CSV table of C-alpha atoms in Angstrom, one decimal:
chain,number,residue,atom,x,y,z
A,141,UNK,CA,-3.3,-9.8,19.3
A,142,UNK,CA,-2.3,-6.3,19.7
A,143,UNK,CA,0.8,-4.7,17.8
A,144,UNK,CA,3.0,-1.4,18.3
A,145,UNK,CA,4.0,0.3,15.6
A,146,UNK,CA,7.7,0.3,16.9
A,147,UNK,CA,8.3,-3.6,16.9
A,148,UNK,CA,5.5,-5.1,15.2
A,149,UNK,CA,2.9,-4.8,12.5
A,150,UNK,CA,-0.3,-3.2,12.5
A,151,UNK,CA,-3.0,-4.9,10.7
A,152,UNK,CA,-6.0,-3.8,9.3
A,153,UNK,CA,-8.5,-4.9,6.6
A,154,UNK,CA,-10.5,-4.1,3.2
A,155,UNK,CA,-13.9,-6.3,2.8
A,156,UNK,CA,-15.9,-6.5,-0.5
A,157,UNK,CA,-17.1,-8.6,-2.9
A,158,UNK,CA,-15.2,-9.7,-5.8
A,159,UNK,CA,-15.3,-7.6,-8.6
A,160,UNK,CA,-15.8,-4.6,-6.5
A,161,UNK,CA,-12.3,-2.7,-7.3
A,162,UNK,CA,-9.9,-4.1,-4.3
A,163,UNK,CA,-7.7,-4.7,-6.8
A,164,UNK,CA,-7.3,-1.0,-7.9
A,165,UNK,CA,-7.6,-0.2,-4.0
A,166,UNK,CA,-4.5,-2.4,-3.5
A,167,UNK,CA,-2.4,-0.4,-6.0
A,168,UNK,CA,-3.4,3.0,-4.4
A,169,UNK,CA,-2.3,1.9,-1.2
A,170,UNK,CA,0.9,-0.2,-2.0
A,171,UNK,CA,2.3,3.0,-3.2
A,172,UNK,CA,2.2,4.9,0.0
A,173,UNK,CA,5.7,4.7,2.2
A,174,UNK,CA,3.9,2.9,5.2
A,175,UNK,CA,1.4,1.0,3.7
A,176,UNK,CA,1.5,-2.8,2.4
A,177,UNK,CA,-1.2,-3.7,1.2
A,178,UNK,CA,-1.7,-8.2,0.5
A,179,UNK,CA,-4.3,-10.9,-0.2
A,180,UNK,CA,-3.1,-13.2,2.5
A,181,UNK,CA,-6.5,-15.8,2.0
A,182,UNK,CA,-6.4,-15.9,6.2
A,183,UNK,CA,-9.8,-16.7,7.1
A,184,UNK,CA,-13.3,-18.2,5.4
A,185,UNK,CA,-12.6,-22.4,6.1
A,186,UNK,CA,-12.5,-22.8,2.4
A,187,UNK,CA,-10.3,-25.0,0.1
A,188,UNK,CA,-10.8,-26.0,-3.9
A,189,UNK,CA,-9.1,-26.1,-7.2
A,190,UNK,CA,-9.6,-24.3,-10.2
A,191,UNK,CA,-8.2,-24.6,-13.6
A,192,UNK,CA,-7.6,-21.5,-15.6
A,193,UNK,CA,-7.4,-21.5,-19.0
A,194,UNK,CA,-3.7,-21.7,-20.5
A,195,UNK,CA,-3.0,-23.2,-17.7
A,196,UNK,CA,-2.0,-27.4,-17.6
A,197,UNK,CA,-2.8,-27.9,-13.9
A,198,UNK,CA,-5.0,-26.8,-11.3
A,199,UNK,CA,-4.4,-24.4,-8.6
A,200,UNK,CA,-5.2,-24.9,-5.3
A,201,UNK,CA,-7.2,-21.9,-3.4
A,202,UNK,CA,-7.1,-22.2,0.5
A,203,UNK,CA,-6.9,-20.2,3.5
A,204,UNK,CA,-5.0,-20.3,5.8
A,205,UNK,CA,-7.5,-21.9,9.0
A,206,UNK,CA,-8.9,-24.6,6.4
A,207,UNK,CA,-5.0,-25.5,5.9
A,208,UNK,CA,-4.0,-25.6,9.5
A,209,UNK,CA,-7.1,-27.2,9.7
A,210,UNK,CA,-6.0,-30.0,7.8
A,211,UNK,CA,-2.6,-29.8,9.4
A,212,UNK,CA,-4.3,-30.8,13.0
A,213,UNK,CA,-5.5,-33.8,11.3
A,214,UNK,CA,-2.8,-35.0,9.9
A,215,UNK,CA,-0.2,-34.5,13.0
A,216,UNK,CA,-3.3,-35.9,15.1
A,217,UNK,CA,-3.1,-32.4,17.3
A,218,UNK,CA,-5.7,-31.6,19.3
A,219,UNK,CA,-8.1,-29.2,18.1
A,220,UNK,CA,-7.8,-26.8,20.8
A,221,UNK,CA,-4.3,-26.0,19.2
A,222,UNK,CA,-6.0,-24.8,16.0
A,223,UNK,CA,-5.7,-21.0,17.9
A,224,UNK,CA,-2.3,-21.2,18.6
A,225,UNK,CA,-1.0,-22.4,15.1
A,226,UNK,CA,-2.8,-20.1,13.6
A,227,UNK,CA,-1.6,-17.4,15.5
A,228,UNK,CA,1.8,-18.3,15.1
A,229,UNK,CA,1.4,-18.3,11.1
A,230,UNK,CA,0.3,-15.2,11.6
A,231,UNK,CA,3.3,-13.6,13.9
A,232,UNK,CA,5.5,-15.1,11.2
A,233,UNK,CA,3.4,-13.7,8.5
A,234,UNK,CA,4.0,-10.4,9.9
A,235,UNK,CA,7.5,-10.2,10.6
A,236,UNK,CA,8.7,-11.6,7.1
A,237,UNK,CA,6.0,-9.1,5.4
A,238,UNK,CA,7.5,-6.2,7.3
A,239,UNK,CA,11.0,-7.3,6.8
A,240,UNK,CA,10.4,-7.8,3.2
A,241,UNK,CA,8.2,-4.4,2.5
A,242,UNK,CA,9.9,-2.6,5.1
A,243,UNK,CA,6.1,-1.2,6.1
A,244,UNK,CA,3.9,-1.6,9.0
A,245,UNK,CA,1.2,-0.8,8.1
A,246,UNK,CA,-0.6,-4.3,6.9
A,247,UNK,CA,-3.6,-4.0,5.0
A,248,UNK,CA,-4.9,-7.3,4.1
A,249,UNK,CA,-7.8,-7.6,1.3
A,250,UNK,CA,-10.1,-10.5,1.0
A,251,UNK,CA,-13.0,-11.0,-1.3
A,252,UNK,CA,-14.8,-14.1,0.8
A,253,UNK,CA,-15.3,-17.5,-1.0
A,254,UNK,CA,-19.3,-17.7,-1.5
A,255,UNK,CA,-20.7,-18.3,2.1
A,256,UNK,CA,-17.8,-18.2,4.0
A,257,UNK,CA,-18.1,-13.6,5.0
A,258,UNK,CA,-20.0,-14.8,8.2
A,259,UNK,CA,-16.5,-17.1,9.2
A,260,UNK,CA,-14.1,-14.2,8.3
A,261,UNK,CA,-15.7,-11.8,10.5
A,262,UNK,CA,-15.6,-14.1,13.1
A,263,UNK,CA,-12.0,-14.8,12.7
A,264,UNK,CA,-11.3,-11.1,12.1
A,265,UNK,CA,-12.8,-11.0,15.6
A,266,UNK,CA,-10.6,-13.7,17.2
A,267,UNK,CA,-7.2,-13.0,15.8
A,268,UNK,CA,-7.5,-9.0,15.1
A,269,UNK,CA,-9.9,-7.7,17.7
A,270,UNK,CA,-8.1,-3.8,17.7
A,271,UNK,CA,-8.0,-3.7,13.6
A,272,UNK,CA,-9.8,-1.3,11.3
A,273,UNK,CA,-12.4,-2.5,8.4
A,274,UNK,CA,-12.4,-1.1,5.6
A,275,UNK,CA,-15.6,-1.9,3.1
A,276,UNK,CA,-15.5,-1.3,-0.3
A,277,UNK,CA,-18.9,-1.3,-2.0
A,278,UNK,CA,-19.5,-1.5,-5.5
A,279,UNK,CA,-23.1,-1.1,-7.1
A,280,UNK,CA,-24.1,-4.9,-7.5
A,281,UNK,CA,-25.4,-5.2,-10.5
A,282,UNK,CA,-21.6,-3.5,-11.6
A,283,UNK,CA,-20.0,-6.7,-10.0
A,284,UNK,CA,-22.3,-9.1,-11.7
A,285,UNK,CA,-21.3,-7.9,-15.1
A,286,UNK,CA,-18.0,-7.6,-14.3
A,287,UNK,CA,-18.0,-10.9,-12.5
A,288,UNK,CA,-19.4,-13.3,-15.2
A,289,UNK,CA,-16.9,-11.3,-17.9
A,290,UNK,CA,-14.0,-12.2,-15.4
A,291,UNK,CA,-15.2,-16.0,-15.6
A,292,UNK,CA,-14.5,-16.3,-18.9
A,293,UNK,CA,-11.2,-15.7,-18.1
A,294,UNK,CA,-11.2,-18.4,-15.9
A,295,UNK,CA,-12.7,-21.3,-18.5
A,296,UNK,CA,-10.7,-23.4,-20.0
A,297,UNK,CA,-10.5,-23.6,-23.4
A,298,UNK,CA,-11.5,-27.2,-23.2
A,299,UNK,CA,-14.0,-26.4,-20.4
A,300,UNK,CA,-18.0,-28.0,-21.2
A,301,UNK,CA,-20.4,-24.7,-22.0
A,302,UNK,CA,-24.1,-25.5,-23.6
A,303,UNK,CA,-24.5,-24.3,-26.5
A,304,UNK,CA,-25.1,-20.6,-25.3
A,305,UNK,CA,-21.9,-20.3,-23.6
A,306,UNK,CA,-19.9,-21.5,-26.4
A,307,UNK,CA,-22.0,-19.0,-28.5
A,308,UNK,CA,-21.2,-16.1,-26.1
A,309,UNK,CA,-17.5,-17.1,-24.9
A,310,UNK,CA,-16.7,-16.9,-28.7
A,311,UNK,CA,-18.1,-13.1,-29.3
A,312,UNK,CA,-16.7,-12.2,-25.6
A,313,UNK,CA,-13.0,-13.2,-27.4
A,314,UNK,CA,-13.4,-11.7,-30.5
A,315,UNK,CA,-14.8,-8.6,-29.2
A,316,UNK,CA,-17.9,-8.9,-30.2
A,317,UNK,CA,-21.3,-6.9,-29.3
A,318,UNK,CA,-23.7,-9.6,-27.9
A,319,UNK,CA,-26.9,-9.5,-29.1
A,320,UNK,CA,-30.1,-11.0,-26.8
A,321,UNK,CA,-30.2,-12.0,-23.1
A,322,UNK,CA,-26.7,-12.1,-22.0
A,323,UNK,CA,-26.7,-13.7,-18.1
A,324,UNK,CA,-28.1,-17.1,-17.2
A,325,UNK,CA,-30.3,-17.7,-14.1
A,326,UNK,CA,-27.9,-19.2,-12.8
A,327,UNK,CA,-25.0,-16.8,-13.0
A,328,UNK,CA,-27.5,-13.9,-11.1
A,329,UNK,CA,-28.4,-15.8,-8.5
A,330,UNK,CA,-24.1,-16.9,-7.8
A,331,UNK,CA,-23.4,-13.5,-8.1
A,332,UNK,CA,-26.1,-11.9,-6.0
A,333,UNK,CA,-25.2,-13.7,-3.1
A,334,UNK,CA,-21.2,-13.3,-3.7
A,335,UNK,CA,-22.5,-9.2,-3.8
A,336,UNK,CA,-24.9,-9.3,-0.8
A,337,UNK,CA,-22.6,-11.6,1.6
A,338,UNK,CA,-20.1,-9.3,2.8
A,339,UNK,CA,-22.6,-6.1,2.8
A,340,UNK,CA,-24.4,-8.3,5.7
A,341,UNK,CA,-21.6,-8.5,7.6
A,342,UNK,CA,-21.2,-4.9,7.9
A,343,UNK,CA,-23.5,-4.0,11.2
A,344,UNK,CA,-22.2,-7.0,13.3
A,345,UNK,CA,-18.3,-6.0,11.9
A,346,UNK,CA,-19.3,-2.1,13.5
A,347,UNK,CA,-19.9,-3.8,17.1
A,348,UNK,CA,-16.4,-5.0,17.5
A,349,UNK,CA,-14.4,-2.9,15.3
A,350,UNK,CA,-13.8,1.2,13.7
A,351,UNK,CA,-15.6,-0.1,10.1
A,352,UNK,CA,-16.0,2.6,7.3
A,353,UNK,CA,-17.9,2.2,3.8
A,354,UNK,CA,-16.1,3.4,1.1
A,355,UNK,CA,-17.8,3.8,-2.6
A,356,UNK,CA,-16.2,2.1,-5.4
A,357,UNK,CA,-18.1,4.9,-7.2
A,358,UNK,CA,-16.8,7.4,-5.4
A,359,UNK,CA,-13.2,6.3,-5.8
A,360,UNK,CA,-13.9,7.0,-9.4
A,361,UNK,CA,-15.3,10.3,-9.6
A,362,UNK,CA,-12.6,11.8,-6.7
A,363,UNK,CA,-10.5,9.6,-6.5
A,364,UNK,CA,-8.0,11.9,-4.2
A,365,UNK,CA,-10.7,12.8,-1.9
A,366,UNK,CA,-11.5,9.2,-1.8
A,367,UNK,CA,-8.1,7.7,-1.0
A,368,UNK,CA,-7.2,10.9,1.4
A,369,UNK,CA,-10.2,9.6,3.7
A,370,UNK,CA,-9.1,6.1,3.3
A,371,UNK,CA,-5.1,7.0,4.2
A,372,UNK,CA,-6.9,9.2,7.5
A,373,UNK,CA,-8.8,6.3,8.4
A,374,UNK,CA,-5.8,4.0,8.8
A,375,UNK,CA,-3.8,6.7,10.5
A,376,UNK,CA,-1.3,6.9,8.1
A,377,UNK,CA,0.4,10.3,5.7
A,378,UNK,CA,-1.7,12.2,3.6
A,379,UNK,CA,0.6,14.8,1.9
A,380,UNK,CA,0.2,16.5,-1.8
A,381,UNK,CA,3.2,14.2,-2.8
A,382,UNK,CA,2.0,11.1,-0.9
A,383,UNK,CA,-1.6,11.5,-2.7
A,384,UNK,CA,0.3,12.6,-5.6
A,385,UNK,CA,2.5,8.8,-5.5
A,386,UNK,CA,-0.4,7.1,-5.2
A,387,UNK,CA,-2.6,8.3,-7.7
A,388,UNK,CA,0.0,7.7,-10.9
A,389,UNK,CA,0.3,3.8,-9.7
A,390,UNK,CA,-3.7,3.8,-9.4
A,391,UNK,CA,-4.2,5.4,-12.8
A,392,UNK,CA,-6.4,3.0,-15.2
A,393,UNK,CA,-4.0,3.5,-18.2
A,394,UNK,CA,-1.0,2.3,-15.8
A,395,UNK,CA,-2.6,-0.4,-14.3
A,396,UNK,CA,-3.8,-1.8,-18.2
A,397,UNK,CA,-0.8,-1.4,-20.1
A,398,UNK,CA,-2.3,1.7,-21.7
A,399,UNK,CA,-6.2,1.6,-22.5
A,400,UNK,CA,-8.3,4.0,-21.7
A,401,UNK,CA,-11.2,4.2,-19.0
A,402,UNK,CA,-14.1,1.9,-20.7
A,403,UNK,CA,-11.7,0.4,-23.5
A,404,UNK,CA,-12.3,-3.3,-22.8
A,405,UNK,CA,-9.4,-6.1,-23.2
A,406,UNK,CA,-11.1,-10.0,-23.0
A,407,UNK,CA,-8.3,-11.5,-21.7
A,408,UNK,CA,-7.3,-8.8,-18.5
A,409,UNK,CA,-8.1,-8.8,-14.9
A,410,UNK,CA,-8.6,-5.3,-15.2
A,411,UNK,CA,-11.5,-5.1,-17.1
A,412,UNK,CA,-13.0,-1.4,-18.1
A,413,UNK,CA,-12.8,0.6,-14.3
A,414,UNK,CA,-15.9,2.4,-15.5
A,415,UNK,CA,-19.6,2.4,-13.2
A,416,UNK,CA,-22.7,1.8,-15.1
A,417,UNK,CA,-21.8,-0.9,-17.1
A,418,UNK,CA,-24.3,-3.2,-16.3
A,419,UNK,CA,-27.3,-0.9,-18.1
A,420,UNK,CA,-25.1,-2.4,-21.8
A,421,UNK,CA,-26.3,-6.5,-20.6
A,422,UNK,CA,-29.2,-6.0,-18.4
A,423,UNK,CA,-33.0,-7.2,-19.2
A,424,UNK,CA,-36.0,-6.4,-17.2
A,425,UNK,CA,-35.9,-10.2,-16.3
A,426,UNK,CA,-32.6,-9.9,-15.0
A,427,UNK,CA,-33.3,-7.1,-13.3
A,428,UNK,CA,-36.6,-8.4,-11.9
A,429,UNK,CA,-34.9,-12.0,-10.8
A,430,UNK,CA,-31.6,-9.6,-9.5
A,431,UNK,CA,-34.1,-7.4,-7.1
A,432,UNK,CA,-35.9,-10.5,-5.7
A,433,UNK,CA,-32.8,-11.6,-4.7
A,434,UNK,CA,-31.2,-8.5,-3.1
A,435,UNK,CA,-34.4,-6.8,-1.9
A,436,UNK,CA,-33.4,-3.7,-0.7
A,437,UNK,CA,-29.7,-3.5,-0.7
A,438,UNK,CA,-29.2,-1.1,-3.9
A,439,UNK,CA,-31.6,1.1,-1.9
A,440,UNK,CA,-29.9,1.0,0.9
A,441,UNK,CA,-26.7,1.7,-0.3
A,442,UNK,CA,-28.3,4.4,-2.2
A,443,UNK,CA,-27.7,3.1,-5.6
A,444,UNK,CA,-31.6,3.2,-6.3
A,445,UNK,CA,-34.7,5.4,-5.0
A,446,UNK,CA,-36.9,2.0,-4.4
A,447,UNK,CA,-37.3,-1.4,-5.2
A,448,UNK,CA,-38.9,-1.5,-8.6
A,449,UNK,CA,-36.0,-0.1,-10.9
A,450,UNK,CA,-35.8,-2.8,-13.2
A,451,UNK,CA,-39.3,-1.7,-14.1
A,452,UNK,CA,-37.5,1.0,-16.4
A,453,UNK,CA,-35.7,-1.6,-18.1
A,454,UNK,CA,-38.9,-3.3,-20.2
């Protein structure tokens, strides 16, 4: 599937886990003159519910192949058709997204469901062969802390916690410092895998497509340098006022109705848009059980000098 800028779209993509500042990302980007940037759920083969709190009914999360999926079984279509529906969604994606936005630049962000990066990349291979990958990495013990605050968000108020849970969920809400071990087993290991996932799709994403690495750490301390090399990448504008643009809709204060870098809120999606946070909740037996898990990916991605950094933390 190849586009012109003249008549069509051009598609290209940002890949990180969640928690890892896509959201912020988005905002930079959607304020530049050519460049939409969406979370159209496309690829991964993945379909649940979820109830958030506040909320009376579930919503449902799927992409788009699981639903066409479901679509061939339903109409009894063959499944070699499965690649031409799901182009065709796709086409008419496009075309109401740039008659809508009036941009054609498309810049489509997914944070994969849990074991579904591998399936993405292979669909990003399929349907957008020519596009440009964009990965935003975020220290991973950053998107752990961040990630299990976020899930509170997501509990309803009626949801079962053990007695822990209800014990922490109450100080999270009424702001609260927590005192003790704050993560569960259980909540490292989900979160581990939700970090390393998309990281290991990285080298086999650089054999079939122009991939680049972008620091979520780096977007904070330069933020205009940052952004500049992200807007070259995707051949777009880079001027003073362009930059200029984006950078007031990215500030922290404008994107959380006024609090400052590090001022937490419990209830908001954007959380505190600082690095570092994880060194407030971390114990050396989280950090012990967190490297067995990851190995050598905060040294690799140069967040650590070797393997045994959580010995600092007893």
């Amino acid at each position: 599937m190849i586009f012109s800028k003249k008549n069509k779209s051009v598609n290209h993509f940002i890949l990180a886990a969640p928690r890892s500042g896509t959201t912020w990302l988005q905002r930079l980007l959607n304020a530049h003159p050519e460049v939409c940037c969406l979370e159209r759920r496309l690829f991964g083969e993945y379909a649940d519910f979820v109830q958030d709190d506040g909320q009376d009914r579930p919503r449902l999360r799927v992409t788009l192949d699981k639903y066409v999926h479901s679509m061939l079984l339903h109409h009894g279509y063959p499944k070699k058709d499965k690649h031409t529906l799901t182009q065709a969604f796709i086409k008419t994606l496009n075309k109401v997204e740039r008659s809508h936005f009036g941009k054609h630049v498309i810049v489509d962000k997914i944070t994969p469901y849990v074991n579904t990066a591998e399936t993405v990349l292979e669909q990003l291979n399929t349907f957008f062969p020519n596009s440009k990958l964009i990965y935003l990495v975020r220290d991973g013990r950053d998107v752990l802390t961040s990630g299990v605050f976020h899930w509170f968000n997501k509990q309803p108020a009626d949801a079962e916690l053990t007695k822990f849970e209800r014990a922490r969920r109450k100080q999270f809400l009424e702001g609260d410092t927590f005192k003790g071990r704050f993560f569960q087993d259980k909540e490292i290991e989900q979160w581990a895998g939700e970090w390393m996932q998309p990281l290991q799709t990285i080298q086999n994403a650089k054999k079939s497509h122009d991939a680049k690495i972008i620091f979520y750490e780096d977007l904070l301390t330069d933020t205009e340098a940052t952004l500049s090399e992200c807007l070259s990448f995707l051949g777009v504008k880079r001027t003073s006022g362009i930059l200029k643009t984006c950078l007031e809709h990215g500030r922290f204060s404008t994107m959380s109705s006024g609090r400052k870098q590090g001022e937490a809120k419990p209830d908001a999606h954007v959380r505190k848009g600082i690095s570092g946070d994880w060194k407030n909740y971390f114990t050396y037996a989280d950090g012990k059980l967190f490297s067995e898990l990851t190995k050598n990916t905060l040294v690799d991605f140069g967040y650590e000098e070797n393997a045994n950094w959580f010995e600092r933390l007893r």
